[in-house]
Amino acid sequence: MLLIYCPYCEEDRSELEFRHGGDAHIVRPTNMADISDEEFEEFFFLRDNPKGVIYERWRHIHGCGRFFNAARDTVSDRFLASYKTGEPKPALSGASPASAQLAEPPAQIDETTEGTAK
Amino acid sequence: MADQTLRRPPLAGRQGGSAAARISMAAPATRLSLRAGADAVPALSAAFGLDLPVRPKGAASAGGRHGLWIGPDEWLLIDETGADLMALAAAVPAMHSAVDVSHRNVAILVSGPGAATAIAVGCPLDLTRLPAGAAARTVLGKAEVVLFRTGEDDYRVECWRSFAPYAFDLLVEGADDADL
Ligand SMILES: [Zn+2]
């Protein structure tokens, strides 16, 4: 079971308490009625789906109820950082760029440290 | 039969468990789901007569009334004496939202030396990090619950009333396992 650090509860909690909320840092246009269909498609539908580090929204729905953001490695499923909504993307140490992982086998998940990255 | 309705709490009076953990239904209580910003906390605390906790897992109790921290702007208030919590909230002019959830929730009491083991059968929360007097919203099996550790070996499991039979039976199973 994955443990996810909730920045509002300030501790690791079971993934069973969380719900995924899609990509983070997607800025909603302030002129929604004026943008073209192509621009709306870009904002609403198109996502990068990276192999490697992704910044996502998560909601601690069965805990404090809060949305927050987290950086997760889509190859190892390891959570690299969690931070409160509105805070900038954190600097990640030890995260390998997505391109480096294409040639390597998936990183092993270490059960003792999984999810404790802050 | 006269034209009156009778309140029949789910699983009222039901008991179960083992020597390690006793499972029983708590008496009816009044409850409030409270949402408020930090600026309204002092006024609400004064109205309810307890210091609403502002830290994760916090809980405050006074005279059978409990205020449990659920989230940064959310509390569950429980009054075991049946006091009118809505009236207390209505007298506070500071901006807040109070919803009477007295009949939405029921509470299952789990006590005994194996209480934590019984709950851990279906709850992923690390109970060693939930000291007596602390509370947290989490899950029990497939049901969302608010877990309130009222004593060293005593827990109050608040769940929605429609989940009560499921939660109760799961805790009884856990109590049996705790007694192995
Ligand atoms: Zn949380």
PDB file of C-alpha atoms and ligand atoms in Angstrom:
ATOM      1  CA  MET A   1       0.000   0.000   0.000  1.00  0.00           C
ATOM      2  CA  LEU A   2       1.232   3.471  -0.875  1.00  0.00           C
ATOM      3  CA  LEU A   3       1.644   6.046   1.833  1.00  0.00           C
ATOM      4  CA  ILE A   4       1.011   9.627   0.766  1.00  0.00           C
ATOM      5  CA  TYR A   5       2.164  12.626   2.776  1.00  0.00           C
ATOM      6  CA  CYS A   6      -0.684  15.095   3.327  1.00  0.00           C
ATOM      7  CA  PRO A   7       0.717  18.612   3.848  1.00  0.00           C
ATOM      8  CA  TYR A   8      -2.384  19.600   5.848  1.00  0.00           C
ATOM      9  CA  CYS A   9      -2.438  16.543   8.153  1.00  0.00           C
ATOM     10  CA  GLU A  10       1.375  16.719   8.249  1.00  0.00           C
ATOM     11  CA  GLU A  11       1.915  12.972   8.106  1.00  0.00           C
ATOM     12  CA  ASP A  12       1.910   9.933   5.842  1.00  0.00           C
ATOM     13  CA  ARG A  13      -1.521   8.439   5.332  1.00  0.00           C
ATOM     14  CA  SER A  14      -2.770   5.405   3.416  1.00  0.00           C
ATOM     15  CA  GLU A  15      -3.618   5.805  -0.261  1.00  0.00           C
ATOM     16  CA  LEU A  16      -7.108   4.487   0.610  1.00  0.00           C
ATOM     17  CA  GLU A  17      -7.905   7.920   2.076  1.00  0.00           C
ATOM     18  CA  PHE A  18      -6.986   9.798  -1.114  1.00  0.00           C
ATOM     19  CA  ARG A  19      -8.449  10.449  -4.515  1.00  0.00           C
ATOM     20  CA  HIS A  20      -6.514  11.454  -7.595  1.00  0.00           C
ATOM     21  CA  GLY A  21      -7.384  14.842  -9.098  1.00  0.00           C
ATOM     22  CA  GLY A  22      -5.559  15.039 -12.419  1.00  0.00           C
ATOM     23  CA  ASP A  23      -2.672  17.253 -13.487  1.00  0.00           C
ATOM     24  CA  ALA A  24      -1.704  20.151 -11.246  1.00  0.00           C
ATOM     25  CA  HIS A  25      -0.793  23.700 -12.279  1.00  0.00           C
ATOM     26  CA  ILE A  26      -3.345  23.818 -15.132  1.00  0.00           C
ATOM     27  CA  VAL A  27      -4.308  27.473 -15.262  1.00  0.00           C
ATOM     28  CA  ARG A  28      -7.958  28.091 -16.034  1.00  0.00           C
ATOM     29  CA  PRO A  29      -8.329  30.881 -18.635  1.00  0.00           C
ATOM     30  CA  THR A  30      -9.830  34.068 -17.242  1.00  0.00           C
ATOM     31  CA  ASN A  31     -11.421  34.873 -20.625  1.00  0.00           C
ATOM     32  CA  MET A  32     -13.155  31.530 -21.111  1.00  0.00           C
ATOM     33  CA  ALA A  33     -15.856  32.916 -23.426  1.00  0.00           C
ATOM     34  CA  ASP A  34     -13.314  34.499 -25.772  1.00  0.00           C
ATOM     35  CA  ILE A  35     -10.845  31.671 -26.401  1.00  0.00           C
ATOM     36  CA  SER A  36     -10.931  29.567 -29.557  1.00  0.00           C
ATOM     37  CA  ASP A  37     -11.983  25.928 -29.681  1.00  0.00           C
ATOM     38  CA  GLU A  38      -8.327  24.963 -30.168  1.00  0.00           C
ATOM     39  CA  GLU A  39      -7.282  26.920 -27.099  1.00  0.00           C
ATOM     40  CA  PHE A  40     -10.083  25.357 -25.081  1.00  0.00           C
ATOM     41  CA  GLU A  41      -9.049  21.906 -26.264  1.00  0.00           C
ATOM     42  CA  GLU A  42      -5.485  22.619 -25.164  1.00  0.00           C
ATOM     43  CA  PHE A  43      -6.632  23.791 -21.723  1.00  0.00           C
ATOM     44  CA  PHE A  44      -9.340  21.217 -21.128  1.00  0.00           C
ATOM     45  CA  PHE A  45      -8.310  17.977 -22.804  1.00  0.00           C
ATOM     46  CA  LEU A  46      -4.639  17.829 -23.713  1.00  0.00           C
ATOM     47  CA  ARG A  47      -2.200  16.464 -21.115  1.00  0.00           C
ATOM     48  CA  ASP A  48       1.445  15.443 -21.411  1.00  0.00           C
ATOM     49  CA  ASN A  49       1.201  12.014 -19.705  1.00  0.00           C
ATOM     50  CA  PRO A  50       4.957  11.973 -19.003  1.00  0.00           C
ATOM     51  CA  LYS A  51       7.016   8.906 -18.226  1.00  0.00           C
ATOM     52  CA  GLY A  52       8.803  10.111 -15.110  1.00  0.00           C
ATOM     53  CA  VAL A  53       7.971  12.990 -12.802  1.00  0.00           C
ATOM     54  CA  ILE A  54       4.430  14.334 -12.940  1.00  0.00           C
ATOM     55  CA  TYR A  55       2.825  17.054 -10.829  1.00  0.00           C
ATOM     56  CA  GLU A  56      -0.696  16.088  -9.806  1.00  0.00           C
ATOM     57  CA  ARG A  57      -3.610  17.238  -7.689  1.00  0.00           C
ATOM     58  CA  TRP A  58      -4.677  14.866  -4.954  1.00  0.00           C
ATOM     59  CA  ARG A  59      -7.519  15.148  -2.504  1.00  0.00           C
ATOM     60  CA  HIS A  60      -7.382  13.771   1.024  1.00  0.00           C
ATOM     61  CA  ILE A  61     -11.062  13.044   0.656  1.00  0.00           C
ATOM     62  CA  HIS A  62     -11.410  10.558   3.547  1.00  0.00           C
ATOM     63  CA  GLY A  63      -9.102  12.589   5.783  1.00  0.00           C
ATOM     64  CA  CYS A  64      -8.941  16.372   6.038  1.00  0.00           C
ATOM     65  CA  GLY A  65     -10.818  16.800   2.752  1.00  0.00           C
ATOM     66  CA  ARG A  66      -8.200  19.132   1.272  1.00  0.00           C
ATOM     67  CA  PHE A  67      -6.832  19.272  -2.255  1.00  0.00           C
ATOM     68  CA  PHE A  68      -3.051  19.499  -2.458  1.00  0.00           C
ATOM     69  CA  ASN A  69      -0.356  18.911  -5.058  1.00  0.00           C
ATOM     70  CA  ALA A  70       2.196  16.140  -5.256  1.00  0.00           C
ATOM     71  CA  ALA A  71       5.100  15.185  -7.493  1.00  0.00           C
ATOM     72  CA  ARG A  72       5.054  11.490  -8.392  1.00  0.00           C
ATOM     73  CA  ASP A  73       7.338   9.342 -10.511  1.00  0.00           C
ATOM     74  CA  THR A  74       5.067   7.477 -12.921  1.00  0.00           C
ATOM     75  CA  VAL A  75       7.691   4.762 -13.408  1.00  0.00           C
ATOM     76  CA  SER A  76       8.303   3.796  -9.776  1.00  0.00           C
ATOM     77  CA  ASP A  77       5.009   5.213  -8.418  1.00  0.00           C
ATOM     78  CA  ARG A  78       7.143   6.901  -5.756  1.00  0.00           C
ATOM     79  CA  PHE A  79       5.878  10.167  -4.299  1.00  0.00           C
ATOM     80  CA  LEU A  80       8.716  12.695  -4.399  1.00  0.00           C
ATOM     81  CA  ALA A  81       7.055  15.648  -2.685  1.00  0.00           C
ATOM     82  CA  SER A  82       3.704  16.921  -1.451  1.00  0.00           C
ATOM     83  CA  TYR A  83       2.890  20.606  -1.088  1.00  0.00           C
ATOM     84  CA  LYS A  84      -0.088  22.785  -0.333  1.00  0.00           C
ATOM     85  CA  THR A  85      -2.364  24.176  -3.014  1.00  0.00           C
ATOM     86  CA  GLY A  86      -1.083  27.537  -4.218  1.00  0.00           C
ATOM     87  CA  GLU A  87       2.551  26.780  -3.466  1.00  0.00           C
ATOM     88  CA  PRO A  88       5.047  26.660  -6.369  1.00  0.00           C
ATOM     89  CA  LYS A  89       6.479  23.411  -7.701  1.00  0.00           C
ATOM     90  CA  PRO A  90       9.198  22.304  -5.267  1.00  0.00           C
ATOM     91  CA  ALA A  91      12.781  21.680  -6.301  1.00  0.00           C
ATOM     92  CA  LEU A  92      13.227  17.913  -6.494  1.00  0.00           C
ATOM     93  CA  SER A  93      16.478  16.296  -5.497  1.00  0.00           C
ATOM     94  CA  GLY A  94      17.198  12.743  -6.517  1.00  0.00           C
ATOM     95  CA  ALA A  95      14.554  12.678  -9.221  1.00  0.00           C
ATOM     96  CA  SER A  96      15.902  11.440 -12.484  1.00  0.00           C
ATOM     97  CA  PRO A  97      14.641  13.152 -15.638  1.00  0.00           C
ATOM     98  CA  ALA A  98      12.100  11.195 -17.637  1.00  0.00           C
ATOM     99  CA  SER A  99      14.499  10.692 -20.545  1.00  0.00           C
ATOM    100  CA  ALA A 100      17.046   8.893 -18.350  1.00  0.00           C
ATOM    101  CA  GLN A 101      14.499   6.309 -17.307  1.00  0.00           C
ATOM    102  CA  LEU A 102      13.516   5.314 -20.807  1.00  0.00           C
ATOM    103  CA  ALA A 103      16.646   3.185 -21.144  1.00  0.00           C
ATOM    104  CA  GLU A 104      16.564   1.771 -17.624  1.00  0.00           C
ATOM    105  CA  PRO A 105      14.321  -0.815 -16.030  1.00  0.00           C
ATOM    106  CA  PRO A 106      11.710   0.613 -13.661  1.00  0.00           C
ATOM    107  CA  ALA A 107      13.170   1.688 -10.338  1.00  0.00           C
ATOM    108  CA  GLN A 108      12.644  -0.761  -7.520  1.00  0.00           C
ATOM    109  CA  ILE A 109      10.086   0.302  -4.960  1.00  0.00           C
ATOM    110  CA  ASP A 110      11.653   0.326  -1.542  1.00  0.00           C
ATOM    111  CA  GLU A 111       8.950  -0.685   0.922  1.00  0.00           C
ATOM    112  CA  THR A 112      10.733   0.910   3.849  1.00  0.00           C
ATOM    113  CA  THR A 113      10.982   4.397   2.386  1.00  0.00           C
ATOM    114  CA  GLU A 114       8.088   4.483  -0.018  1.00  0.00           C
ATOM    115  CA  GLY A 115       5.933   7.560   0.363  1.00  0.00           C
ATOM    116  CA  THR A 116       8.098   9.177   2.984  1.00  0.00           C
ATOM    117  CA  ALA A 117       9.719  11.627   0.581  1.00  0.00           C
ATOM    118  CA  LYS A 118       8.776  15.155   1.516  1.00  0.00           C
TER     119      LYS A 118
ATOM    120  CA  MET B   1     -51.766   3.632  16.891  1.00  0.00           C
ATOM    121  CA  ALA B   2     -51.609   7.352  17.438  1.00  0.00           C
ATOM    122  CA  ASP B   3     -50.254   9.527  14.670  1.00  0.00           C
ATOM    123  CA  GLN B   4     -46.749   9.813  15.944  1.00  0.00           C
ATOM    124  CA  THR B   5     -43.414   8.639  14.650  1.00  0.00           C
ATOM    125  CA  LEU B   6     -40.949   6.814  16.790  1.00  0.00           C
ATOM    126  CA  ARG B   7     -37.228   7.308  16.469  1.00  0.00           C
ATOM    127  CA  ARG B   8     -35.507   3.995  16.044  1.00  0.00           C
ATOM    128  CA  PRO B   9     -31.708   4.325  15.926  1.00  0.00           C
ATOM    129  CA  PRO B  10     -29.952   1.702  13.823  1.00  0.00           C
ATOM    130  CA  LEU B  11     -28.587  -1.223  15.821  1.00  0.00           C
ATOM    131  CA  ALA B  12     -29.714   0.405  19.076  1.00  0.00           C
ATOM    132  CA  GLY B  13     -28.583  -1.594  22.069  1.00  0.00           C
ATOM    133  CA  ARG B  14     -26.672  -4.101  20.000  1.00  0.00           C
ATOM    134  CA  GLN B  15     -23.520  -5.554  21.544  1.00  0.00           C
ATOM    135  CA  GLY B  16     -20.819  -7.889  20.407  1.00  0.00           C
ATOM    136  CA  GLY B  17     -17.135  -8.532  20.433  1.00  0.00           C
ATOM    137  CA  SER B  18     -14.799 -10.649  22.465  1.00  0.00           C
ATOM    138  CA  ALA B  19     -12.846 -10.633  25.703  1.00  0.00           C
ATOM    139  CA  ALA B  20     -10.227  -8.538  23.914  1.00  0.00           C
ATOM    140  CA  ALA B  21     -12.572  -5.895  22.540  1.00  0.00           C
ATOM    141  CA  ARG B  22     -16.179  -5.106  23.344  1.00  0.00           C
ATOM    142  CA  ILE B  23     -18.300  -3.570  20.569  1.00  0.00           C
ATOM    143  CA  SER B  24     -21.454  -1.642  21.438  1.00  0.00           C
ATOM    144  CA  MET B  25     -23.661   1.107  20.056  1.00  0.00           C
ATOM    145  CA  ALA B  26     -23.313   4.506  21.703  1.00  0.00           C
ATOM    146  CA  ALA B  27     -26.367   6.348  22.977  1.00  0.00           C
ATOM    147  CA  PRO B  28     -27.928   8.924  20.638  1.00  0.00           C
ATOM    148  CA  ALA B  29     -26.152  12.304  20.613  1.00  0.00           C
ATOM    149  CA  THR B  30     -26.476  15.656  18.894  1.00  0.00           C
ATOM    150  CA  ARG B  31     -23.879  16.430  16.263  1.00  0.00           C
ATOM    151  CA  LEU B  32     -22.773  19.345  14.161  1.00  0.00           C
ATOM    152  CA  SER B  33     -20.702  19.489  11.020  1.00  0.00           C
ATOM    153  CA  LEU B  34     -18.962  22.841  11.436  1.00  0.00           C
ATOM    154  CA  ARG B  35     -17.004  24.771   8.808  1.00  0.00           C
ATOM    155  CA  ALA B  36     -15.331  28.071   9.624  1.00  0.00           C
ATOM    156  CA  GLY B  37     -12.256  30.183   8.937  1.00  0.00           C
ATOM    157  CA  ALA B  38      -9.585  30.812  11.532  1.00  0.00           C
ATOM    158  CA  ASP B  39     -11.042  34.241  12.353  1.00  0.00           C
ATOM    159  CA  ALA B  40     -14.308  32.698  13.581  1.00  0.00           C
ATOM    160  CA  VAL B  41     -12.707  30.057  15.807  1.00  0.00           C
ATOM    161  CA  PRO B  42     -12.486  32.145  19.027  1.00  0.00           C
ATOM    162  CA  ALA B  43     -16.162  33.146  18.886  1.00  0.00           C
ATOM    163  CA  LEU B  44     -17.290  29.597  18.079  1.00  0.00           C
ATOM    164  CA  SER B  45     -15.082  28.167  20.827  1.00  0.00           C
ATOM    165  CA  ALA B  46     -16.666  30.551  23.327  1.00  0.00           C
ATOM    166  CA  ALA B  47     -20.166  29.626  22.166  1.00  0.00           C
ATOM    167  CA  PHE B  48     -19.574  25.887  22.457  1.00  0.00           C
ATOM    168  CA  GLY B  49     -17.604  26.136  25.684  1.00  0.00           C
ATOM    169  CA  LEU B  50     -14.512  24.323  24.429  1.00  0.00           C
ATOM    170  CA  ASP B  51     -11.372  25.330  22.581  1.00  0.00           C
ATOM    171  CA  LEU B  52     -11.863  24.117  19.028  1.00  0.00           C
ATOM    172  CA  PRO B  53      -8.607  22.356  18.087  1.00  0.00           C
ATOM    173  CA  VAL B  54      -6.620  23.883  15.244  1.00  0.00           C
ATOM    174  CA  ARG B  55      -3.983  21.176  14.846  1.00  0.00           C
ATOM    175  CA  PRO B  56      -4.321  17.857  12.970  1.00  0.00           C
ATOM    176  CA  LYS B  57      -5.899  15.055  15.056  1.00  0.00           C
ATOM    177  CA  GLY B  58      -6.830  17.558  17.766  1.00  0.00           C
ATOM    178  CA  ALA B  59      -9.852  17.075  20.011  1.00  0.00           C
ATOM    179  CA  ALA B  60     -11.323  19.072  22.866  1.00  0.00           C
ATOM    180  CA  SER B  61     -13.829  17.766  25.401  1.00  0.00           C
ATOM    181  CA  ALA B  62     -15.871  19.401  28.133  1.00  0.00           C
ATOM    182  CA  GLY B  63     -18.958  18.115  29.932  1.00  0.00           C
ATOM    183  CA  GLY B  64     -19.901  15.401  27.448  1.00  0.00           C
ATOM    184  CA  ARG B  65     -19.292  17.685  24.475  1.00  0.00           C
ATOM    185  CA  HIS B  66     -16.491  17.020  22.021  1.00  0.00           C
ATOM    186  CA  GLY B  67     -14.978  19.123  19.232  1.00  0.00           C
ATOM    187  CA  LEU B  68     -12.932  17.060  16.782  1.00  0.00           C
ATOM    188  CA  TRP B  69     -10.516  18.507  14.211  1.00  0.00           C
ATOM    189  CA  ILE B  70     -11.465  17.061  10.818  1.00  0.00           C
ATOM    190  CA  GLY B  71      -9.681  19.452   8.470  1.00  0.00           C
ATOM    191  CA  PRO B  72      -8.098  22.934   8.526  1.00  0.00           C
ATOM    192  CA  ASP B  73     -11.553  24.541   8.487  1.00  0.00           C
ATOM    193  CA  GLU B  74     -13.785  21.644   9.553  1.00  0.00           C
ATOM    194  CA  TRP B  75     -14.874  20.182  12.887  1.00  0.00           C
ATOM    195  CA  LEU B  76     -17.281  17.501  14.061  1.00  0.00           C
ATOM    196  CA  LEU B  77     -19.067  18.475  17.258  1.00  0.00           C
ATOM    197  CA  ILE B  78     -20.692  15.773  19.354  1.00  0.00           C
ATOM    198  CA  ASP B  79     -22.808  16.379  22.443  1.00  0.00           C
ATOM    199  CA  GLU B  80     -23.632  13.251  24.421  1.00  0.00           C
ATOM    200  CA  THR B  81     -26.096  15.146  26.621  1.00  0.00           C
ATOM    201  CA  GLY B  82     -28.236  16.024  23.611  1.00  0.00           C
ATOM    202  CA  ALA B  83     -27.728  19.781  23.883  1.00  0.00           C
ATOM    203  CA  ASP B  84     -29.052  21.961  21.064  1.00  0.00           C
ATOM    204  CA  LEU B  85     -25.788  22.679  19.236  1.00  0.00           C
ATOM    205  CA  MET B  86     -27.581  24.412  16.367  1.00  0.00           C
ATOM    206  CA  ALA B  87     -28.949  27.040  18.741  1.00  0.00           C
ATOM    207  CA  LEU B  88     -25.459  27.681  20.091  1.00  0.00           C
ATOM    208  CA  ALA B  89     -24.055  28.056  16.583  1.00  0.00           C
ATOM    209  CA  ALA B  90     -26.916  30.301  15.467  1.00  0.00           C
ATOM    210  CA  ALA B  91     -26.015  32.806  18.181  1.00  0.00           C
ATOM    211  CA  VAL B  92     -22.525  33.327  16.737  1.00  0.00           C
ATOM    212  CA  PRO B  93     -22.446  36.238  14.256  1.00  0.00           C
ATOM    213  CA  ALA B  94     -18.981  35.321  12.921  1.00  0.00           C
ATOM    214  CA  MET B  95     -19.084  33.711   9.455  1.00  0.00           C
ATOM    215  CA  HIS B  96     -19.443  29.941   9.654  1.00  0.00           C
ATOM    216  CA  SER B  97     -21.470  27.011   8.369  1.00  0.00           C
ATOM    217  CA  ALA B  98     -23.159  24.608  10.784  1.00  0.00           C
ATOM    218  CA  VAL B  99     -25.150  21.583   9.667  1.00  0.00           C
ATOM    219  CA  ASP B 100     -27.050  19.389  12.105  1.00  0.00           C
ATOM    220  CA  VAL B 101     -25.875  15.819  11.429  1.00  0.00           C
ATOM    221  CA  SER B 102     -27.208  14.298  14.661  1.00  0.00           C
ATOM    222  CA  HIS B 103     -29.181  11.628  12.829  1.00  0.00           C
ATOM    223  CA  ARG B 104     -26.727  11.156   9.965  1.00  0.00           C
ATOM    224  CA  ASN B 105     -24.120   9.581  12.222  1.00  0.00           C
ATOM    225  CA  VAL B 106     -24.149   6.831  14.774  1.00  0.00           C
ATOM    226  CA  ALA B 107     -21.271   5.898  17.010  1.00  0.00           C
ATOM    227  CA  ILE B 108     -19.871   2.455  17.718  1.00  0.00           C
ATOM    228  CA  LEU B 109     -17.844   2.089  20.906  1.00  0.00           C
ATOM    229  CA  VAL B 110     -14.839  -0.227  20.903  1.00  0.00           C
ATOM    230  CA  SER B 111     -13.141  -0.895  24.230  1.00  0.00           C
ATOM    231  CA  GLY B 112     -10.713  -3.307  25.735  1.00  0.00           C
ATOM    232  CA  PRO B 113      -7.060  -4.292  25.510  1.00  0.00           C
ATOM    233  CA  GLY B 114      -7.584  -5.480  21.902  1.00  0.00           C
ATOM    234  CA  ALA B 115      -9.577  -2.440  20.769  1.00  0.00           C
ATOM    235  CA  ALA B 116      -6.828  -1.065  18.544  1.00  0.00           C
ATOM    236  CA  THR B 117      -6.254  -4.492  17.000  1.00  0.00           C
ATOM    237  CA  ALA B 118      -9.966  -4.879  16.291  1.00  0.00           C
ATOM    238  CA  ILE B 119     -10.111  -1.495  14.540  1.00  0.00           C
ATOM    239  CA  ALA B 120      -6.864  -2.108  12.657  1.00  0.00           C
ATOM    240  CA  VAL B 121      -8.538  -5.055  10.916  1.00  0.00           C
ATOM    241  CA  GLY B 122     -10.233  -2.549   8.623  1.00  0.00           C
ATOM    242  CA  CYS B 123      -8.490   0.769   9.259  1.00  0.00           C
ATOM    243  CA  PRO B 124      -5.197   1.821   7.630  1.00  0.00           C
ATOM    244  CA  LEU B 125      -4.524   4.609  10.133  1.00  0.00           C
ATOM    245  CA  ASP B 126      -1.424   4.093  12.280  1.00  0.00           C
ATOM    246  CA  LEU B 127      -3.144   3.794  15.673  1.00  0.00           C
ATOM    247  CA  THR B 128       0.161   4.074  17.522  1.00  0.00           C
ATOM    248  CA  ARG B 129       0.154   7.684  16.298  1.00  0.00           C
ATOM    249  CA  LEU B 130      -3.366   8.364  17.541  1.00  0.00           C
ATOM    250  CA  PRO B 131      -2.913   8.970  21.282  1.00  0.00           C
ATOM    251  CA  ALA B 132      -5.787   9.049  23.755  1.00  0.00           C
ATOM    252  CA  GLY B 133      -7.730  12.262  23.220  1.00  0.00           C
ATOM    253  CA  ALA B 134      -6.952  12.450  19.497  1.00  0.00           C
ATOM    254  CA  ALA B 135      -9.242  12.018  16.517  1.00  0.00           C
ATOM    255  CA  ALA B 136      -9.035  11.652  12.748  1.00  0.00           C
ATOM    256  CA  ARG B 137     -11.280  11.036   9.792  1.00  0.00           C
ATOM    257  CA  THR B 138     -10.225   7.897   7.949  1.00  0.00           C
ATOM    258  CA  VAL B 139     -11.759   4.716   6.521  1.00  0.00           C
ATOM    259  CA  LEU B 140     -12.915   1.438   8.051  1.00  0.00           C
ATOM    260  CA  GLY B 141     -13.107  -1.133   5.308  1.00  0.00           C
ATOM    261  CA  LYS B 142     -15.229   0.543   2.623  1.00  0.00           C
ATOM    262  CA  ALA B 143     -16.856   3.047   4.974  1.00  0.00           C
ATOM    263  CA  GLU B 144     -15.656   6.511   5.926  1.00  0.00           C
ATOM    264  CA  VAL B 145     -15.442   6.983   9.687  1.00  0.00           C
ATOM    265  CA  VAL B 146     -14.256   9.505  12.240  1.00  0.00           C
ATOM    266  CA  LEU B 147     -12.127   7.719  14.792  1.00  0.00           C
ATOM    267  CA  PHE B 148     -11.950   9.305  18.247  1.00  0.00           C
ATOM    268  CA  ARG B 149      -9.709   7.683  20.830  1.00  0.00           C
ATOM    269  CA  THR B 150     -11.473   8.565  24.074  1.00  0.00           C
ATOM    270  CA  GLY B 151      -9.134   6.596  26.332  1.00  0.00           C
ATOM    271  CA  GLU B 152      -6.107   4.337  26.314  1.00  0.00           C
ATOM    272  CA  ASP B 153      -8.265   1.321  25.378  1.00  0.00           C
ATOM    273  CA  ASP B 154     -11.417   3.124  24.253  1.00  0.00           C
ATOM    274  CA  TYR B 155     -12.414   4.279  20.798  1.00  0.00           C
ATOM    275  CA  ARG B 156     -15.509   5.946  19.429  1.00  0.00           C
ATOM    276  CA  VAL B 157     -16.128   5.133  15.776  1.00  0.00           C
ATOM    277  CA  GLU B 158     -18.474   7.673  14.182  1.00  0.00           C
ATOM    278  CA  CYS B 159     -19.967   6.498  10.910  1.00  0.00           C
ATOM    279  CA  TRP B 160     -22.919   7.341   8.696  1.00  0.00           C
ATOM    280  CA  ARG B 161     -26.012   5.489   9.855  1.00  0.00           C
ATOM    281  CA  SER B 162     -26.467   3.508   6.632  1.00  0.00           C
ATOM    282  CA  PHE B 163     -22.947   2.117   7.093  1.00  0.00           C
ATOM    283  CA  ALA B 164     -23.607   1.138  10.711  1.00  0.00           C
ATOM    284  CA  PRO B 165     -24.462  -2.572  10.164  1.00  0.00           C
ATOM    285  CA  TYR B 166     -21.415  -2.992   7.936  1.00  0.00           C
ATOM    286  CA  ALA B 167     -19.059  -1.153  10.302  1.00  0.00           C
ATOM    287  CA  PHE B 168     -20.451  -2.925  13.358  1.00  0.00           C
ATOM    288  CA  ASP B 169     -20.064  -6.398  11.843  1.00  0.00           C
ATOM    289  CA  LEU B 170     -16.557  -5.598  10.618  1.00  0.00           C
ATOM    290  CA  LEU B 171     -15.546  -4.480  14.108  1.00  0.00           C
ATOM    291  CA  VAL B 172     -17.045  -7.653  15.613  1.00  0.00           C
ATOM    292  CA  GLU B 173     -14.945  -9.684  13.178  1.00  0.00           C
ATOM    293  CA  GLY B 174     -11.937  -7.635  14.229  1.00  0.00           C
ATOM    294  CA  ALA B 175     -12.714  -8.218  17.892  1.00  0.00           C
ATOM    295  CA  ASP B 176     -12.794 -11.967  17.265  1.00  0.00           C
ATOM    296  CA  ASP B 177      -9.416 -11.757  15.512  1.00  0.00           C
ATOM    297  CA  ALA B 178      -8.010  -9.676  18.363  1.00  0.00           C
ATOM    298  CA  ASP B 179      -8.905 -12.470  20.769  1.00  0.00           C
ATOM    299  CA  LEU B 180      -7.036 -15.217  18.909  1.00  0.00           C
TER     300      LEU B 180
HETATM  301 ZN    ZN C   1      -5.040  15.574   5.063  1.00  0.00          ZN
END
